Coordinates of C-alpha atoms in Angstrom, one line a residue:
M15 CA 83.1 116.4 115.2
I16 CA 84.0 117.7 111.7
D17 CA 87.5 118.2 113.0
L18 CA 87.8 114.5 113.9
L19 CA 86.5 113.4 110.5
L20 CA 89.0 115.7 108.8
E21 CA 91.8 114.3 111.0
G22 CA 90.7 110.8 110.0
F23 CA 90.9 111.7 106.3
E24 CA 94.4 113.1 106.9
S25 CA 95.4 110.0 108.8
A26 CA 94.3 107.8 106.0
L27 CA 97.1 109.4 103.9
L28 CA 99.8 108.6 106.4
P29 CA 101.8 105.3 106.8
C30 CA 100.5 104.8 110.3
S31 CA 97.1 103.9 108.9
L32 CA 98.4 101.2 106.7
I33 CA 98.0 98.6 109.5
L34 CA 94.3 99.2 109.1
L35 CA 94.0 99.9 105.4
L36 CA 96.1 97.0 104.1
P37 CA 94.2 94.2 105.8
G38 CA 90.9 96.0 105.1
A39 CA 91.8 96.3 101.4
A40 CA 92.8 92.6 101.4
A41 CA 89.5 91.6 102.9
V42 CA 87.5 93.7 100.4
I43 CA 89.5 92.3 97.5
A44 CA 89.1 88.7 98.7
A45 CA 85.4 89.3 99.2
R46 CA 85.0 90.3 95.5
Q47 CA 81.3 91.1 94.8
E48 CA 80.4 90.8 98.4
S49 CA 82.7 93.7 99.3
S50 CA 80.0 95.8 101.1
P51 CA 79.5 93.2 103.8
A52 CA 83.3 92.9 104.1
V53 CA 83.7 96.6 104.6
I54 CA 80.8 96.7 107.1
G55 CA 82.3 93.8 109.0
F56 CA 85.8 95.4 108.9
V57 CA 84.6 98.8 110.2
A58 CA 82.6 97.1 113.0
G59 CA 85.6 95.0 114.1
A60 CA 88.0 97.9 113.9
L61 CA 85.6 100.2 115.8
A62 CA 84.9 97.6 118.6
M63 CA 88.6 96.7 119.1
G64 CA 89.9 100.2 118.7
W65 CA 87.4 101.7 121.2
L66 CA 87.9 98.9 123.7
R67 CA 91.7 99.3 123.6
F68 CA 91.9 103.1 123.6
S69 CA 89.3 103.5 126.3
N70 CA 91.3 101.1 128.5
R71 CA 88.4 98.6 128.7
I72 CA 90.7 95.7 127.6
E73 CA 94.4 95.0 127.5
D74 CA 96.1 94.6 124.1
P75 CA 95.3 91.1 122.8
P76 CA 98.1 88.6 122.6
S77 CA 99.9 88.4 119.3
R78 CA 98.9 84.8 118.8
G79 CA 95.2 85.7 119.1
V80 CA 95.7 88.5 116.6
A81 CA 97.5 86.1 114.2
L82 CA 94.7 83.6 114.6
A83 CA 92.1 86.2 113.8
F84 CA 94.0 87.2 110.6
A85 CA 94.4 83.5 109.7
A86 CA 90.7 82.8 110.3
A87 CA 89.8 85.8 108.1
A88 CA 92.0 84.5 105.3
V89 CA 90.4 81.0 105.5
L90 CA 86.9 82.3 105.6
L91 CA 87.5 84.5 102.5
L92 CA 89.5 81.9 100.6
V93 CA 87.3 78.8 101.4
P94 CA 83.8 80.0 102.2
L95 CA 82.3 77.5 104.7
V96 CA 78.7 78.3 103.8
R97 CA 77.0 79.3 100.6
R98 CA 75.9 82.7 102.0
L99 CA 78.9 84.6 100.7
D100 CA 77.7 87.9 102.2
V101 CA 77.8 86.3 105.7
V102 CA 81.2 84.9 105.1
S103 CA 82.5 88.2 103.8
A104 CA 81.1 90.1 106.8
A105 CA 82.7 87.6 109.2
G106 CA 86.0 87.7 107.4
G107 CA 85.9 91.5 107.4
L108 CA 85.0 91.5 111.1
L109 CA 87.9 89.2 112.0
A110 CA 90.4 91.3 109.9
G111 CA 89.1 94.5 111.5
L112 CA 89.5 93.1 115.0
A113 CA 93.0 91.9 114.3
S114 CA 94.1 95.2 112.5
A115 CA 92.8 97.4 115.3
A116 CA 94.5 95.3 117.9
L117 CA 97.9 96.2 116.3
W118 CA 97.0 99.8 115.3
I119 CA 98.8 102.8 116.7
P120 CA 96.8 105.8 115.3
C121 CA 98.3 109.0 114.0
V122 CA 97.3 111.5 116.6
G123 CA 96.3 115.0 115.6
E124 CA 95.2 117.7 118.0
H125 CA 91.5 116.8 118.2
F126 CA 92.0 113.0 118.2
G127 CA 94.7 113.3 120.8
T128 CA 92.3 115.2 123.0
L129 CA 89.6 112.5 122.4
L130 CA 92.0 109.7 123.3
G131 CA 92.8 111.4 126.6
E132 CA 89.1 111.7 127.4
L133 CA 87.9 108.4 125.9
P134 CA 88.0 106.3 129.1
D135 CA 85.5 108.7 130.7
R136 CA 83.2 109.6 127.8
G137 CA 81.2 106.4 127.4
A138 CA 78.8 106.3 124.5
S139 CA 79.7 109.8 123.3
G140 CA 83.3 108.8 123.1
L141 CA 82.4 105.7 121.1
A142 CA 80.5 108.0 118.6
L143 CA 83.4 110.4 118.3
F144 CA 85.9 107.6 117.9
A145 CA 83.6 106.2 115.1
V146 CA 83.7 109.6 113.3
Y147 CA 87.5 109.6 113.3
L148 CA 87.6 105.9 112.2
V149 CA 85.2 106.6 109.3
G150 CA 87.6 109.2 108.0
V151 CA 90.6 106.8 108.3
L152 CA 88.7 104.0 106.6
A153 CA 87.2 106.1 103.8
P154 CA 89.6 104.5 101.2
L155 CA 88.1 101.1 101.9
V156 CA 84.6 102.4 101.3
L157 CA 85.7 103.9 98.0
L158 CA 87.4 100.6 97.0
A159 CA 84.2 98.6 97.8
A160 CA 82.1 101.1 95.8
A161 CA 84.5 100.8 92.9
F162 CA 83.9 97.0 92.8
H163 CA 80.2 97.6 92.4
L164 CA 80.8 99.6 89.3
I165 CA 82.5 96.7 87.5
P166 CA 80.0 94.7 85.5
A167 CA 79.5 91.1 86.7
P168 CA 80.7 89.5 83.4
L169 CA 84.1 91.3 83.8
F170 CA 84.3 90.2 87.4
L171 CA 84.1 86.4 86.7
P172 CA 87.6 85.9 85.2
I173 CA 89.4 87.9 87.9
R174 CA 87.5 86.5 90.9
P175 CA 90.0 83.7 91.7
F176 CA 93.0 86.1 91.3
M177 CA 91.3 88.6 93.7
M178 CA 90.6 85.9 96.2
A179 CA 94.2 84.7 96.1
I180 CA 95.7 88.2 96.5
G181 CA 93.4 89.2 99.4
G182 CA 93.7 85.8 101.2
T183 CA 97.5 85.8 100.7
V184 CA 97.9 89.2 102.3
L185 CA 95.8 88.2 105.3
G186 CA 97.8 85.0 105.6
L187 CA 101.1 86.8 105.4
L188 CA 99.9 89.2 108.1
A189 CA 98.9 86.2 110.3
I190 CA 102.4 84.7 109.9
A191 CA 104.2 88.0 110.5
T192 CA 102.1 88.6 113.7
A193 CA 102.7 85.0 114.9
M194 CA 106.5 85.5 114.4
G195 CA 106.4 88.7 116.4
L196 CA 107.2 91.0 113.5
D197 CA 104.2 93.2 114.0
D198 CA 105.7 95.4 116.7
D199 CA 108.6 96.4 114.4
L200 CA 106.4 96.9 111.4
V201 CA 103.9 99.1 113.3
S202 CA 106.7 101.1 115.0
Q203 CA 108.3 101.7 111.6
L204 CA 104.9 102.9 110.1
V205 CA 104.4 105.3 113.0
E206 CA 108.0 106.6 112.6
W207 CA 107.4 107.3 108.9
S208 CA 104.3 109.2 109.7
L209 CA 106.1 111.8 111.9

């Protein structure tokens, strides 16, 4: 289990993990002070989609569905539809996590490669082990959200619109790139750079 966590930490430093970390960071940045719910939602979405894909429980979602999830996350985080910003942040993070994991091709180390081969047959224990690896990969997002909690609220107010715009724009650009079919080339290039 520790080996999987360490491989996750190592993978977080490789380009192949950018397809998870970039949209996750965009969701956290757009969520501003509600970054904790955004991270929790993102991890939940990435865990659900990643496990379902890699345990062969579902086929890869169509690119249009993934693009729609990125676009919906951007809209939720840019134009909150309800006043409960924590719920909006969690929902935006969840959609971004689902979309990101639908595109993700993980860096495979020895222990994670073994787990991927056994994942379809492992059931709940496979889900738990997959979660351990994913926590390692997504550790930078947790650190980013924690850093936002260290910024005093009065300092946050002037930069909130800027943060919202940056995070939402990144998610929107990912939606457009995925809808245009550019995601396969991008993900393949990230994996190639990781070798």
